Short mmCIF file of C-alpha atoms (C1' of nucleotides) in Angstrom, two decimals:
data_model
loop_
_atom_site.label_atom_id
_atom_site.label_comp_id
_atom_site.label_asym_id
_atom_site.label_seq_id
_atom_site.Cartn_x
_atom_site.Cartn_y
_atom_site.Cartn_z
CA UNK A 1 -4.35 -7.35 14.92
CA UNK A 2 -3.51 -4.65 12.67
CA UNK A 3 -5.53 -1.89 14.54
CA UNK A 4 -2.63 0.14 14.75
CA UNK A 5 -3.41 3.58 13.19
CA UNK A 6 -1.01 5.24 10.40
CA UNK A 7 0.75 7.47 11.65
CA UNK A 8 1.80 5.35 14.73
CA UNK A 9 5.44 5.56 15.66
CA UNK A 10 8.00 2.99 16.40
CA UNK A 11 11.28 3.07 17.83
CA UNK A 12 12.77 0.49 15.72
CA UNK A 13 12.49 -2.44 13.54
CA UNK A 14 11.89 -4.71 16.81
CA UNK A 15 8.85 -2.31 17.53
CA UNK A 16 7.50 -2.77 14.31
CA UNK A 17 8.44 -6.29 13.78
CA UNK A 18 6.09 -6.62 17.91
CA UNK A 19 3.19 -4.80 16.57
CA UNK A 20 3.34 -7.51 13.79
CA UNK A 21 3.00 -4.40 10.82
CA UNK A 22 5.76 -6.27 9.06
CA UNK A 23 7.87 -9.68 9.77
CA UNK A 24 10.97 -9.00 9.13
CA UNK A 25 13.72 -7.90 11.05
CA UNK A 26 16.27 -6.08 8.31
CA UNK A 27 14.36 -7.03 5.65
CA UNK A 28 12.32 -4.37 3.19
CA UNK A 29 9.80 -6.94 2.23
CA UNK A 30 7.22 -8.77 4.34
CA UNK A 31 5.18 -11.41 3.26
CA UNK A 32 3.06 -14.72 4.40
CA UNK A 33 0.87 -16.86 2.71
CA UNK A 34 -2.81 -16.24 1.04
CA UNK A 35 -5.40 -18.18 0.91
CA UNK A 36 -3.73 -20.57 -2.22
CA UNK A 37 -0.89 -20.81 -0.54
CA UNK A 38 1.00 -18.35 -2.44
CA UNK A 39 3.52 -16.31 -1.02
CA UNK A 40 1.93 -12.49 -0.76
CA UNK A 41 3.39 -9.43 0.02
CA UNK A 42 2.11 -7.53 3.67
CA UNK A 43 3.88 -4.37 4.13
CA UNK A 44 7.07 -2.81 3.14
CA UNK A 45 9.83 -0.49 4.53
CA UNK A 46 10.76 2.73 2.80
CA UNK A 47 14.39 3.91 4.74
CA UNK A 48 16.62 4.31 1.53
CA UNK A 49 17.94 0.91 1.37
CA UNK A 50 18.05 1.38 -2.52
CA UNK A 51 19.22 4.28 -4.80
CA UNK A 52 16.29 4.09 -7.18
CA UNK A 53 13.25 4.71 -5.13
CA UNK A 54 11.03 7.56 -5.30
CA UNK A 55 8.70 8.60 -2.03
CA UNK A 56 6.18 11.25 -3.28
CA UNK A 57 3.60 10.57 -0.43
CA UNK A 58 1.07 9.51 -2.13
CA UNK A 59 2.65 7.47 -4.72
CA UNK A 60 5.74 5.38 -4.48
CA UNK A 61 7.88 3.45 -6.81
CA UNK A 62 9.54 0.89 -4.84
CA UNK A 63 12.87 -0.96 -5.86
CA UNK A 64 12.90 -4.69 -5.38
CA UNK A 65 14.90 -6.92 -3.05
CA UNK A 66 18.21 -8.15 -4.40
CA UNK A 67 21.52 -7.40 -6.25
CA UNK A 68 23.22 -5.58 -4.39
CA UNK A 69 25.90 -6.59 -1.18
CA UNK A 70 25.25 -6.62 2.40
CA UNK A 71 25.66 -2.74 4.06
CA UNK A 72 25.58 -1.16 0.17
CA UNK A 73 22.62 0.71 -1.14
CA UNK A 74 24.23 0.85 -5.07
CA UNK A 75 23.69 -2.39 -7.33
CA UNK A 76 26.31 -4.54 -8.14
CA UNK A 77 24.30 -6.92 -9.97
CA UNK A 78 20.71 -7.80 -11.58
CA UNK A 79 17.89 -7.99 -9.77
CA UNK A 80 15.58 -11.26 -9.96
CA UNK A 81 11.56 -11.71 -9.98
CA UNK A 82 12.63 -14.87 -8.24
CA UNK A 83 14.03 -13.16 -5.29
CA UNK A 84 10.98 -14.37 -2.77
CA UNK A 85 10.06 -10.61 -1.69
CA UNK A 86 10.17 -9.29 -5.72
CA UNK A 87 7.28 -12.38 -6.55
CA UNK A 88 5.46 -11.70 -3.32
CA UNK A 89 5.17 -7.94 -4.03
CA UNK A 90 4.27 -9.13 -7.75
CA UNK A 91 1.94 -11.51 -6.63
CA UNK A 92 -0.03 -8.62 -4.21
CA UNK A 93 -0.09 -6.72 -7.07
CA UNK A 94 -2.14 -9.30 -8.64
CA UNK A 95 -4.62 -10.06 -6.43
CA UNK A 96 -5.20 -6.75 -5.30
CA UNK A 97 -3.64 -7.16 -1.94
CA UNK A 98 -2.60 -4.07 -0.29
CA UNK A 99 0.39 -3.55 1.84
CA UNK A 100 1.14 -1.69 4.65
CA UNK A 101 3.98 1.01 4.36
CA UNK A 102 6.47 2.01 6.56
CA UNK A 103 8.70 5.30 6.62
CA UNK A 104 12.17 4.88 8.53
CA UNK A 105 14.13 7.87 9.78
CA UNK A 106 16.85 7.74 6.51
CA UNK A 107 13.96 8.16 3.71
CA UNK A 108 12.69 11.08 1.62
CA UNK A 109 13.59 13.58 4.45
CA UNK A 110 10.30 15.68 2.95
CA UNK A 111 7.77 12.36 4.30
CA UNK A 112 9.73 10.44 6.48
CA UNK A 113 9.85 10.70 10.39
CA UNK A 114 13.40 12.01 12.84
CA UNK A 115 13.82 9.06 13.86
CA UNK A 116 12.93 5.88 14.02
CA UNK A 117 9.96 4.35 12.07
CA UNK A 118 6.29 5.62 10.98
CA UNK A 119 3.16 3.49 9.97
CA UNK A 120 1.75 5.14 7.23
CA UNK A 121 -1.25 3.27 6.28
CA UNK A 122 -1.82 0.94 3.48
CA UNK A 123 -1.13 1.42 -0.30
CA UNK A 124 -2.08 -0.21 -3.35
CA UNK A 125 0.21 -1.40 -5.92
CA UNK A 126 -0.37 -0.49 -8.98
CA UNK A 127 1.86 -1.97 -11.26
CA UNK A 128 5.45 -3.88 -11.22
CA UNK A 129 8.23 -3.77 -14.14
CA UNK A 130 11.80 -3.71 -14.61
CA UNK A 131 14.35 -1.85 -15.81
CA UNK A 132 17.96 -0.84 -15.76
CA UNK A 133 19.04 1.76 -12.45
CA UNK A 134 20.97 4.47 -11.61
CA UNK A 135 23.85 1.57 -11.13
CA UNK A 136 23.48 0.12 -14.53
CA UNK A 137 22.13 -3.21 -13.33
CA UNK A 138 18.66 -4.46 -13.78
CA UNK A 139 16.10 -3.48 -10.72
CA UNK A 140 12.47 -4.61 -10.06
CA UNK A 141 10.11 -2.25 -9.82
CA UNK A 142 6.54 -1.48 -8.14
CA UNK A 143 4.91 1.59 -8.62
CA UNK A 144 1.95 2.11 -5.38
CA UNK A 145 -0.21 4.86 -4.41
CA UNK A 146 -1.61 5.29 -0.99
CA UNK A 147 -5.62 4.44 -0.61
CA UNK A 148 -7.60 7.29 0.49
CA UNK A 149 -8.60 7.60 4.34
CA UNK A 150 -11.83 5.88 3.80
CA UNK A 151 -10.11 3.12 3.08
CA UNK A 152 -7.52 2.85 5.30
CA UNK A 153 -9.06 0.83 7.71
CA UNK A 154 -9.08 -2.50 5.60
CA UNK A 155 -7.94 -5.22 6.87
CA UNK A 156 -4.56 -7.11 5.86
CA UNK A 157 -3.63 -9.99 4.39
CA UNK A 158 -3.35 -11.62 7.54
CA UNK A 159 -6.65 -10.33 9.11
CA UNK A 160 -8.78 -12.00 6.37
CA UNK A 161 -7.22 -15.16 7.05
CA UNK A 162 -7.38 -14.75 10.95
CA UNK A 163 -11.12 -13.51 10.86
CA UNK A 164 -12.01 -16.57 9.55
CA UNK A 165 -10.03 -18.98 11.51
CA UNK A 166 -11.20 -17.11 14.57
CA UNK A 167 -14.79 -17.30 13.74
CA UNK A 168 -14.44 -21.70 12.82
CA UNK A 169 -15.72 -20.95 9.43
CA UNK A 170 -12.66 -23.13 8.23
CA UNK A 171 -14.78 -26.55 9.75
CA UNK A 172 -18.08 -25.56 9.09
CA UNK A 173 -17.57 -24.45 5.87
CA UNK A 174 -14.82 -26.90 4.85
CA UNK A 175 -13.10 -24.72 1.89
CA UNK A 176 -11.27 -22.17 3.88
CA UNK A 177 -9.02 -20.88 0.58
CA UNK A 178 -12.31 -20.16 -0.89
CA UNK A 179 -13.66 -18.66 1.81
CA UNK A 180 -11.07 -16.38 1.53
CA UNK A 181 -10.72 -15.59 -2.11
CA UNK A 182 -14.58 -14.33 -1.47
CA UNK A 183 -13.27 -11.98 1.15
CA UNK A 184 -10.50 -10.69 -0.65
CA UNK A 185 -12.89 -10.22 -3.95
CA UNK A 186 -15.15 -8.00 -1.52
CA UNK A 187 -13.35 -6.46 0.58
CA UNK A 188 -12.09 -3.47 -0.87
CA UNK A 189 -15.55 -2.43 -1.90
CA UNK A 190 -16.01 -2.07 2.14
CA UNK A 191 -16.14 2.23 2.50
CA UNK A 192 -16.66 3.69 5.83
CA UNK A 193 -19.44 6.76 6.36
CA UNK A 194 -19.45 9.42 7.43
CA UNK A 195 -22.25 11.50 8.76
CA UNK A 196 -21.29 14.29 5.99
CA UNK A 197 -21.04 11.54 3.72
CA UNK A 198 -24.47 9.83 4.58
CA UNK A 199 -26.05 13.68 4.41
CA UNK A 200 -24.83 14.29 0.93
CA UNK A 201 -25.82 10.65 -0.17
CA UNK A 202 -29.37 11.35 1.06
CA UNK A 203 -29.79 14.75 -1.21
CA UNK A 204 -28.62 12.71 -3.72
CA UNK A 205 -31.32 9.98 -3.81
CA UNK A 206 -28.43 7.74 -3.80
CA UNK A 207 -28.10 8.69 -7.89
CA UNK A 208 -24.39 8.71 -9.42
CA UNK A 209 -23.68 12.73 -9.76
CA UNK A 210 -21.43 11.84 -12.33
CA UNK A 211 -22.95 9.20 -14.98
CA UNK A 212 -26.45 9.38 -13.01
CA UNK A 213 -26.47 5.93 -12.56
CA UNK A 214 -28.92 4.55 -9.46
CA UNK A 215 -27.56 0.99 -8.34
CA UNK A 216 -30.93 -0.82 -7.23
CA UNK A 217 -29.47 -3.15 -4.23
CA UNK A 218 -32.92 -4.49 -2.93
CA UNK A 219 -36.53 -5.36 -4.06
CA UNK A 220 -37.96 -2.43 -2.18
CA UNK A 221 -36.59 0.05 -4.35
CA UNK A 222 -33.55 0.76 -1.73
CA UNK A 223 -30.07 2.12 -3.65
CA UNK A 224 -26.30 2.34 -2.97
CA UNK A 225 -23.99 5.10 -3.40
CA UNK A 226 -21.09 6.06 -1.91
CA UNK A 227 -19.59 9.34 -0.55
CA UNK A 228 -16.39 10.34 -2.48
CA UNK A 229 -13.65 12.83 -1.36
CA UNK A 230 -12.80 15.34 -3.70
CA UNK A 231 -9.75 16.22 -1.97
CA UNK A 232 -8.46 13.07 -0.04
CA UNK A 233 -8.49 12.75 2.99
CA UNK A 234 -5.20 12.52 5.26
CA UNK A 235 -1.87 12.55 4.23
CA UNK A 236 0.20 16.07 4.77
CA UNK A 237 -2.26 18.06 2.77
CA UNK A 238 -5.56 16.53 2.63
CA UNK A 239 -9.02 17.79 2.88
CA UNK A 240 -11.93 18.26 5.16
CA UNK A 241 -14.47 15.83 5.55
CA UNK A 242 -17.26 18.94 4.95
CA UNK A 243 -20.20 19.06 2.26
CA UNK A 244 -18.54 20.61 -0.29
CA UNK A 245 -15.35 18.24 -0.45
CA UNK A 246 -17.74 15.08 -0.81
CA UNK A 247 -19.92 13.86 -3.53
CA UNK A 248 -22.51 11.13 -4.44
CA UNK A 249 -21.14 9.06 -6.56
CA UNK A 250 -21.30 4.96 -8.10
CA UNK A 251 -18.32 2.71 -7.12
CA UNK A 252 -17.15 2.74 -10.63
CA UNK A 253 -16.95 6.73 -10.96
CA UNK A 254 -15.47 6.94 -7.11
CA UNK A 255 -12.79 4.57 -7.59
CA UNK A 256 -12.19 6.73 -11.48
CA UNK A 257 -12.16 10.16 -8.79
CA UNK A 258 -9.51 8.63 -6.34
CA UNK A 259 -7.63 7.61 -8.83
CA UNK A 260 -7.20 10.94 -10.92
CA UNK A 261 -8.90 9.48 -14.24
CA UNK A 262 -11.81 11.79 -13.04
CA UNK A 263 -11.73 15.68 -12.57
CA UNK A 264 -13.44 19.05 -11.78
CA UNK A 265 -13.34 21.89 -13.84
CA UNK A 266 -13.97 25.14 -11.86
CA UNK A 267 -17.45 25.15 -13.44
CA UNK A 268 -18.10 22.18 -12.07
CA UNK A 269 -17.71 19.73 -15.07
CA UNK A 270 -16.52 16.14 -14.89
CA UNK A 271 -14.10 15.38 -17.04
CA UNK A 272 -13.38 11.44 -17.74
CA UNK A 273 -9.81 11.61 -19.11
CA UNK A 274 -9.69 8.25 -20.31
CA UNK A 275 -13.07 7.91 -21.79
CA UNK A 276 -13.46 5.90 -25.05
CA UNK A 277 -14.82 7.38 -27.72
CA UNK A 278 -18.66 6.01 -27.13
CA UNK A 279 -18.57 8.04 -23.37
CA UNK A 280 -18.69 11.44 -23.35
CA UNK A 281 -15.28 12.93 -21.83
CA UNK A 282 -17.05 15.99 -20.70
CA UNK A 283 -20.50 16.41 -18.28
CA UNK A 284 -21.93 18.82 -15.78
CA UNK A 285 -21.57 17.41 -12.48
CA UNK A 286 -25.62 16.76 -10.86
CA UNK A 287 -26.69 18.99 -8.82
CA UNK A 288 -29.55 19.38 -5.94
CA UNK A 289 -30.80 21.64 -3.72
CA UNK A 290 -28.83 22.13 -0.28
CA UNK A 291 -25.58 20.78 -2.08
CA UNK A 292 -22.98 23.28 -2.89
CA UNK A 293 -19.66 21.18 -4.34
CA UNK A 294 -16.71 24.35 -3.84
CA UNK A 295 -14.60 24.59 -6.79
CA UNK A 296 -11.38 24.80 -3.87
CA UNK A 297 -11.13 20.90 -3.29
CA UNK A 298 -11.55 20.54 -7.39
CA UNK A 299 -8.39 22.60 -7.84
CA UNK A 300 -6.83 20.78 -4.65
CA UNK A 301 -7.68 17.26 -6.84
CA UNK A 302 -6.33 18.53 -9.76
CA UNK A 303 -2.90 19.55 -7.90
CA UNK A 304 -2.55 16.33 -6.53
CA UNK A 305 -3.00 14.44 -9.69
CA UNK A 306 -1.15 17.68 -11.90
CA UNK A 307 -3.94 17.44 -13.92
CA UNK A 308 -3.60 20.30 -16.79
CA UNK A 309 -7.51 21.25 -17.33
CA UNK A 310 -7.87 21.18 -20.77
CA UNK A 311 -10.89 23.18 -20.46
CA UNK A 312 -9.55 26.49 -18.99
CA UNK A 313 -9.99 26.71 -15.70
CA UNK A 314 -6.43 26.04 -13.38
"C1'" DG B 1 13.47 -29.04 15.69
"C1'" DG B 2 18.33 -28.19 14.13
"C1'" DG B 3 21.38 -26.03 10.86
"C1'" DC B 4 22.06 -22.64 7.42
"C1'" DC B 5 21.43 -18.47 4.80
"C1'" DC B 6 19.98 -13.92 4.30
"C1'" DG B 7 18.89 -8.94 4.94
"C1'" DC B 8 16.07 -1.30 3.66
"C1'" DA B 9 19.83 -3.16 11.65
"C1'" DG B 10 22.07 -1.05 15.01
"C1'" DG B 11 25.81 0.41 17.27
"C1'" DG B 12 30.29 1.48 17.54
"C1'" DC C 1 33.39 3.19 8.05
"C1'" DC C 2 33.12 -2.05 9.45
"C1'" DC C 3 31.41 -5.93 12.18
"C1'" DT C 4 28.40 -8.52 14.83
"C1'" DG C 5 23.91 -10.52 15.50
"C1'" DC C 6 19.08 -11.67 15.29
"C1'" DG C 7 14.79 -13.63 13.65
"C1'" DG C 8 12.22 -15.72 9.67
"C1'" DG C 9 12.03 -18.92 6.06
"C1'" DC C 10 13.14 -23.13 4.61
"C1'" DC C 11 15.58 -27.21 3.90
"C1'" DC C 12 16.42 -31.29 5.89
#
DNA sequence: GGGCCCGCAGGG
DNA sequence: CCCTGCGGGCCC
């Protein structure tokens, strides 16, 4: 259902609303029901309905549904976190839930596309809050950042639920919402390889080149790992998929790279920005033989996250 | 399944 | 700029 790739185009919000990326027809928020029966957020549409938002590419902060009059994109009056599309956003937010984003023709002019509408993959969100807007009145607020390419092809919301239907796990197994609260507490650990990816692994022994860790996953001495991006993939200035833009890291210190609480110095240090004062904050990245990590994606990383090395090197 | 309400449309 | 209209959710 939702093998449409980002970066698909649509003529309009019928065309969108066909390829069932989003439900609505004028609406910014789309949402349908998870596996407790909760309403949940799906995807959203960025086309500068509302005065507050902020399109950086990557990261987003997205202005709630509400309080303002039909054919108006200034507030005339407070926002609500009862407003169905502010609690489904809210409640995607915390269970993890990504939503698909799309770009209409009157956004950020920098990201968005001529005309019509763009599917731009799915996002994360991050956080929600309110506060008072440009308008004076009170606005809800979602702050989400884009998940890198490798994990773009996740399925949505609706997916998990269909995948299971589809396969009649729902009478065999008799507890369909739990069924699906497993696949939503897994899913997002799902990371596609590459052969690069698989290569660097492999020099790696499958050990963490960050805290060294080696995640045992079998009896027979097997290990898992996963092949992190320095530079992200995708996106209007992302990296190569090469050797020296990928490394051999744990879940935990991956998810710490994509994220920005991990960087490269140019000597090829890790830095842990938020480490507590038991972890070190400051290690040399592993090395092996045949594995040359170029310090060119470690600036490119620190860019994107305008990370200030602390150590010298920028 | 009908009526009603609503909105980041769409077209003048 | 204003006005019409459509589909989804949701209540009967």
């Amino acid at each position: 259902m939702n093998d449409v790739p980002p970066g698909t185009a649509f003529e309009n919000r019928r065309a969108v609303k066909d390829a069932k990326l989003h439900k609505e027809s004028e609406a910014g928020i789309s949402w349908g029901r998870d596996g407790e029966d909760e309403r949940a957020a799906d995807a959203i549409v960025l086309n500068n309905g509302y005065e507050d938002d902020v399109d950086e590419w990557h990261e987003i902060t997205y202005t709630g549904a509400g309080g303002q009059t039909r054919n108006s994109n200034s507030q005339t009056f407070d926002q609500s976190w009862e407003n169905k599309g502010n609690a489904s956003l809210r409640r995607s937010r915390l269970m993890g839930n990504p939503v698909r984003v799309i770009r209409g023709s009157q956004g950020e002019a920098a990201y968005s596309p001529a005309s019509g509408y763009r599917y731009d993959g799915l996002y994360e969100i991050v956080s929600d809050w309110d506060e008072v807007g440009r308008s004076g009145f009170r606005i809800c607020r979602f702050k989400m950042i884009r998940l890198p390419e490798d994990r773009q092809d996740l399925t949505s919301l609706e997916q998990q639920v269909k995948e299971i239907l589809d396969r009649g796990e729902v009478g065999a197994g008799g507890d369909a919402d739990a069924q699906v609260r497993r696949r939503r507490a897994t899913i997002d650990r799902i990371v596609r390889d590459t052969a690069v990816a698989r290569r660097v692994k492999t020099l790696h022994r499958f050990i963490c080149q960050v805290c060294s860790i080696s995640l045992q996953i079998s009896a027979d001495g097997r290990s898992y790992a996963e092949g992190a991006h320095i530079q992200a993939l995708g996106g209007p200035e992302g990296g190569p998929d090469v050797d020296g833009n990928v490394l051999c890291l744990c879940p935990n210190c991956h998810i710490k790279l994509d994220r920005g609480a991990l960087y490269l110095t140019d000597d090829l240090h890790v830095v842990d920005r938020f480490a507590g004062a038991d972890a070190p904050r400051r290690v040399p990245l592993r090395t092996v033989e045949g594995h040359q990590v170029q310090k060119r994606f470690a600036r490119a990383h620190r860019r994107f996250w305008k990370i200030m090395d602390e150590y010298g090197s920028n």
